GROMACS .gro file of C-alpha atoms in nm:
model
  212
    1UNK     CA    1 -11.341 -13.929   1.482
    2UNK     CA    2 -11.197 -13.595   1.648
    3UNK     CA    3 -11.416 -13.302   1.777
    4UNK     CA    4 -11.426 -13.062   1.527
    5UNK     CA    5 -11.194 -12.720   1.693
    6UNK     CA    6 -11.401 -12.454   1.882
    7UNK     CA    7 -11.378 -12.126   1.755
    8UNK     CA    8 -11.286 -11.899   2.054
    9UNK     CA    9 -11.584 -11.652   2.221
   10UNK     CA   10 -11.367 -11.348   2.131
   11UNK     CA   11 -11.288 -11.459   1.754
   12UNK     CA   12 -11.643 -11.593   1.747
   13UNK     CA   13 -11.802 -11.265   1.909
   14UNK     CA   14 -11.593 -11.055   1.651
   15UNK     CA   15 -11.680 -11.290   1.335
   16UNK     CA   16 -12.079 -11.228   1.438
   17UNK     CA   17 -12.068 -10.832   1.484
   18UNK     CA   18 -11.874 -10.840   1.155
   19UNK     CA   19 -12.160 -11.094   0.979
   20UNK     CA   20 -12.401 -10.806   1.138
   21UNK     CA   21 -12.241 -10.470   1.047
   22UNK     CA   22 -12.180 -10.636   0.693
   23UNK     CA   23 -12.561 -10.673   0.682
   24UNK     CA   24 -12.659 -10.274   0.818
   25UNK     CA   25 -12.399 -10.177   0.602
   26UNK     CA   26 -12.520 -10.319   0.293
   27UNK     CA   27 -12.886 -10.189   0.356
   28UNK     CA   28 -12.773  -9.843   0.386
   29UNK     CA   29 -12.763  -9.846   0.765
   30UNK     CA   30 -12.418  -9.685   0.820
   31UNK     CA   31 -12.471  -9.555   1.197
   32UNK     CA   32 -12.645  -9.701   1.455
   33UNK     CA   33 -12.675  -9.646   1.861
   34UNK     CA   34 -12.828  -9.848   2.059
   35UNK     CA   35 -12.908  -9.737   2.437
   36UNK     CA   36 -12.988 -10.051   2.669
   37UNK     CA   37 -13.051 -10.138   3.006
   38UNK     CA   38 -12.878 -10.436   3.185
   39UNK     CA   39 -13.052 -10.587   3.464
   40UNK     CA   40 -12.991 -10.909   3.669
   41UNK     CA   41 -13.113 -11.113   3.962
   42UNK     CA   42 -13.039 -11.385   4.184
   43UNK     CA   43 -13.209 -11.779   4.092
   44UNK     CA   44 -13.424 -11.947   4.180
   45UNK     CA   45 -13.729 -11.796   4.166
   46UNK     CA   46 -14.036 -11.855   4.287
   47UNK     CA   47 -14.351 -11.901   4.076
   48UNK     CA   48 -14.684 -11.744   4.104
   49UNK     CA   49 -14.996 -11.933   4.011
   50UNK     CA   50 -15.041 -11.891   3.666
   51UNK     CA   51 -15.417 -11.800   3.505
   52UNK     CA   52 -15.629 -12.095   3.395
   53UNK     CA   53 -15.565 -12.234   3.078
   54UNK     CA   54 -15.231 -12.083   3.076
   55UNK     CA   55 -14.924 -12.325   3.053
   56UNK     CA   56 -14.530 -12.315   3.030
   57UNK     CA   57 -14.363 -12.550   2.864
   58UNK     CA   58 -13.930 -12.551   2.784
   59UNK     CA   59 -13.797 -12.665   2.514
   60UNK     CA   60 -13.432 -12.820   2.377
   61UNK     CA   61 -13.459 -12.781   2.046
   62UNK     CA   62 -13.661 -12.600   1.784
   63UNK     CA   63 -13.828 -12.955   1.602
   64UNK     CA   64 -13.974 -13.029   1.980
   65UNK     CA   65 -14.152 -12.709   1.964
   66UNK     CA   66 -14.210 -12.725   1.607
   67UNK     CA   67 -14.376 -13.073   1.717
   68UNK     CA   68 -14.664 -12.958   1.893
   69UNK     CA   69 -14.884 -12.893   1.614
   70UNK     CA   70 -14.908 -13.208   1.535
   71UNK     CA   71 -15.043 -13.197   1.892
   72UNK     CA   72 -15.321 -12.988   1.815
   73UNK     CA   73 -15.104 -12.644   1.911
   74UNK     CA   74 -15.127 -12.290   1.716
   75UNK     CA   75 -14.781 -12.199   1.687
   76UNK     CA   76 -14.905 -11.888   1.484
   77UNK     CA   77 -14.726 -11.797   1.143
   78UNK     CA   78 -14.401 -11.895   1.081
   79UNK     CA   79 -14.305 -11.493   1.074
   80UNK     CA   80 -14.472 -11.450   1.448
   81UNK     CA   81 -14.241 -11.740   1.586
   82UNK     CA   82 -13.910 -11.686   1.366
   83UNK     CA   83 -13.704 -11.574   1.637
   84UNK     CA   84 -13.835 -11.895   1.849
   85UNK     CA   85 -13.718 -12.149   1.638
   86UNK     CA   86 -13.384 -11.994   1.530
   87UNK     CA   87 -13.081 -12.200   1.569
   88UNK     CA   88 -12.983 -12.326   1.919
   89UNK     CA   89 -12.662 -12.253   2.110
   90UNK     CA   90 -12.552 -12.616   2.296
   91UNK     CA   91 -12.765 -12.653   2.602
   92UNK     CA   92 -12.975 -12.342   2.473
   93UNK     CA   93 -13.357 -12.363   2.585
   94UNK     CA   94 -13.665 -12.197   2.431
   95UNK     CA   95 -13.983 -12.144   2.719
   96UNK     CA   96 -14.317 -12.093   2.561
   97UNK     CA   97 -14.620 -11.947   2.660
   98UNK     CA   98 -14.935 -12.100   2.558
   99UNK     CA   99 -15.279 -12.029   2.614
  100UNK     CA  100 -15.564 -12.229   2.536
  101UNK     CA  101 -15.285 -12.447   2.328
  102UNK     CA  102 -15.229 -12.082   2.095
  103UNK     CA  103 -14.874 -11.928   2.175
  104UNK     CA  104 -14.837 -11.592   2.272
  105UNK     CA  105 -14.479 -11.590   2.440
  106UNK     CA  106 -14.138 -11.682   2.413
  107UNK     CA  107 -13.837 -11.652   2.589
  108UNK     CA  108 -13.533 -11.778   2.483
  109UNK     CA  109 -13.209 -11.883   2.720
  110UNK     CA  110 -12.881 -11.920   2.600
  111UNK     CA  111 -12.627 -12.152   2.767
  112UNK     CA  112 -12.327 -11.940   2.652
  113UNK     CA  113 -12.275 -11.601   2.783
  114UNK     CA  114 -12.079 -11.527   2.543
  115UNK     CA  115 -12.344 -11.568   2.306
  116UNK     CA  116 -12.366 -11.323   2.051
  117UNK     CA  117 -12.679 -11.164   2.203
  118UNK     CA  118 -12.502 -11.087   2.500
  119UNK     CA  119 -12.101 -11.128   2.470
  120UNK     CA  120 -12.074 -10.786   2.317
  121UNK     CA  121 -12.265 -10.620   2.636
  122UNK     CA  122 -12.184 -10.825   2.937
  123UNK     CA  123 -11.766 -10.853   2.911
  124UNK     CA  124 -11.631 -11.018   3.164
  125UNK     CA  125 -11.932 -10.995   3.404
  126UNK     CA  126 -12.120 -11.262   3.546
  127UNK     CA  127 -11.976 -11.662   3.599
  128UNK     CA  128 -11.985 -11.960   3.428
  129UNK     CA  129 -12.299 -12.064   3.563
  130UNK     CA  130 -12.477 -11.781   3.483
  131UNK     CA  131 -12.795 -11.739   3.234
  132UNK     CA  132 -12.897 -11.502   2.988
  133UNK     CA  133 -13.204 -11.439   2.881
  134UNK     CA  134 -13.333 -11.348   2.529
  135UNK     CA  135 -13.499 -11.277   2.297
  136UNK     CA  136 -13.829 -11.234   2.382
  137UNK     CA  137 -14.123 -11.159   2.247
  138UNK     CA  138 -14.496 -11.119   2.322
  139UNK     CA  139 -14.682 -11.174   2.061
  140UNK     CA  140 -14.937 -10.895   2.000
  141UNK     CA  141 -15.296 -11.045   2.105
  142UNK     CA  142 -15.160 -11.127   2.419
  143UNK     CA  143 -14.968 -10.821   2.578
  144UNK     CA  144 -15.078 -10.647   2.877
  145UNK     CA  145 -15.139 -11.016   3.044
  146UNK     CA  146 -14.849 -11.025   3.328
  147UNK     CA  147 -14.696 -11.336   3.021
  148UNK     CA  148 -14.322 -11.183   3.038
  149UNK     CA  149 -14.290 -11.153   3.365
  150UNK     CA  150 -14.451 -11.530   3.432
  151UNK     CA  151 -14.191 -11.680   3.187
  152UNK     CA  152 -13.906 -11.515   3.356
  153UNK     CA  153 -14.012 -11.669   3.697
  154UNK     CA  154 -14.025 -11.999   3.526
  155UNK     CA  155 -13.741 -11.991   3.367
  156UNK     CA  156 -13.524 -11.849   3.727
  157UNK     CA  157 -13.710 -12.106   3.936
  158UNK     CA  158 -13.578 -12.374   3.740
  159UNK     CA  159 -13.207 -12.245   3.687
  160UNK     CA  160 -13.092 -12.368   4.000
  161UNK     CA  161 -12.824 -12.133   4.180
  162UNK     CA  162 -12.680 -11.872   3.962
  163UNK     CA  163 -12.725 -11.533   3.879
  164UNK     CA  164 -12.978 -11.397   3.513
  165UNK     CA  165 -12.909 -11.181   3.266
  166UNK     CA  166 -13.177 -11.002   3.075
  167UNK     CA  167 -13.134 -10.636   2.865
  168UNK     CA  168 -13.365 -10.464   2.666
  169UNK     CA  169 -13.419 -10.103   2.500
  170UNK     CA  170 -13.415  -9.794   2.705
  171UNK     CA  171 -13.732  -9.680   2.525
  172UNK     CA  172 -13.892 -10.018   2.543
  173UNK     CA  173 -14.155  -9.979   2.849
  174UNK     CA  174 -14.313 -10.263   2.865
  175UNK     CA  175 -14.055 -10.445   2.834
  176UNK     CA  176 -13.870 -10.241   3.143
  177UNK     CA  177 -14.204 -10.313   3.352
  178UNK     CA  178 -14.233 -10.690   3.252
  179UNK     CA  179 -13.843 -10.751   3.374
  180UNK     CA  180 -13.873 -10.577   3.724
  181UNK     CA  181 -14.258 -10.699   3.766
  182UNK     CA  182 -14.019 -11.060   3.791
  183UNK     CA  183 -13.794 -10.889   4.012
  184UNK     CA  184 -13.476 -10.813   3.804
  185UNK     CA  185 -13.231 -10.479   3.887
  186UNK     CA  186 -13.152 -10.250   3.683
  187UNK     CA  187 -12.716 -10.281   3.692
  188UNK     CA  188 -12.657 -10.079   3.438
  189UNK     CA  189 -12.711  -9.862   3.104
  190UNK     CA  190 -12.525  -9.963   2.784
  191UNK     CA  191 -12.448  -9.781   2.482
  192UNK     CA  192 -12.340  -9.931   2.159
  193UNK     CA  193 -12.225  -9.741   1.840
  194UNK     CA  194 -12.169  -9.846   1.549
  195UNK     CA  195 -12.014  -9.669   1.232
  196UNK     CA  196 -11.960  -9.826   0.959
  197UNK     CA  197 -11.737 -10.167   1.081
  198UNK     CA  198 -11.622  -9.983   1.363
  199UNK     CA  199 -11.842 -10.010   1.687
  200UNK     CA  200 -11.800  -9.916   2.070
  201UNK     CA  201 -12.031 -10.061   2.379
  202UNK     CA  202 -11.975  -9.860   2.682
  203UNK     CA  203 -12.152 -10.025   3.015
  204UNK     CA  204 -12.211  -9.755   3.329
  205UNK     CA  205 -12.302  -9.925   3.604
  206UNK     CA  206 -12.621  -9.810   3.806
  207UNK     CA  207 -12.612  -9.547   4.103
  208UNK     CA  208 -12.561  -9.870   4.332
  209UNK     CA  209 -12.254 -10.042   4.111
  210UNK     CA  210 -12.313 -10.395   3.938
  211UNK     CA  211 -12.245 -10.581   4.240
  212UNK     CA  212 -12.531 -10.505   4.429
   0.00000   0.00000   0.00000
């Protein structure tokens, strides 16, 4: 039986920001603008001790995680963990953050850059090889607790050689301090528009240029 044909990252890039436009549009949403920040650095990692009763544990596919509480695991409610469980990419990973068996992070990696979380900011950067990070999401019991930034070690210490991607809001603070507390550069500032069906990303690199 013959592989069924790959849709190409471009087509398939276009086809989700359509799917997604479609949706804003439909709820009344008929602007947007989105101001990001890009950052990236160099794996592996290494890991800092993490806290006692604190564990990391990765994940294929979203039954394996879905698993553990039949393990005795609180995987919170269904809403807190939606974005956890959502459909793999191939070779996609999910790395949870558990504490005294409840969660209270996830970070997801995706094995395509061209994923649709990151093909409309990233272009041509970055290789092959190269991860991107996200989402992720603390959930709210457990912020303030170092939890992003000890994910994002685990997950560049076991990456192997190759450069991570990770982006998140401009205005999102913690967020900025969790990603460079794990020792990710800022490369860049993106802007995305959207009106209507029509949208625009415009990347400017950083004072030092993306190659740094």
């Amino acid at each position: 039986m013959s592989a069924a044909p790959q849709i190409p990252p471009t087509v398939h890039r276009w086809l989700v920001d359509y799917y997604l436009a479609l949706r804003a549009v439909a709820s009344g949403r008929f602007t947007e603008r989105q101001d990001l920040i890009l950052f990236r650095r160099r794996c592996p990692a290494t890991e800092e001790a993490l806290p006692a009763a604190t564990e990391i544990r990765a994940f294929t596919s979203p039954d394996a995680f879905l698993d553990l509480a039949d393990a005795g695991y609180d995987l919170a409610s269904p809403a807190d963990h939606a974005n956890a469980v959502t459909r793999f990419f191939p070779g996609g990973q999910l790395y949870a953050v558990f504490i005294d068996k409840k969660l209270a992070h996830f970070s997801r990696v995706m094995a395509d850059r061209h994923d649709p979380n990151f093909g409309p900011y990233l272009g041509e950067m970055g290789a092959a090889a190269d991860i991107c990070i996200g989402p992720c999401e603390t959930l709210p019991a457990f912020r303030g607790r170092g939890l992003y930034a000890a994910a994002l070690r685990r997950i560049c210490a076991e990456a192997g050689p190759c450069d991570a991607f990770i982006y998140c809001a401009a205005t999102n603070t913690a967020s900025v301090k969790g990603i460079r507390k794990a020792s990710f550069t800022e490369i860049g500032r993106i802007v995305r528009r959207r009106i209507l069906f029509w949208s625009r990303t415009k990347f400017t690199p950083s004072p030092m240029g993306p190659d740094v």
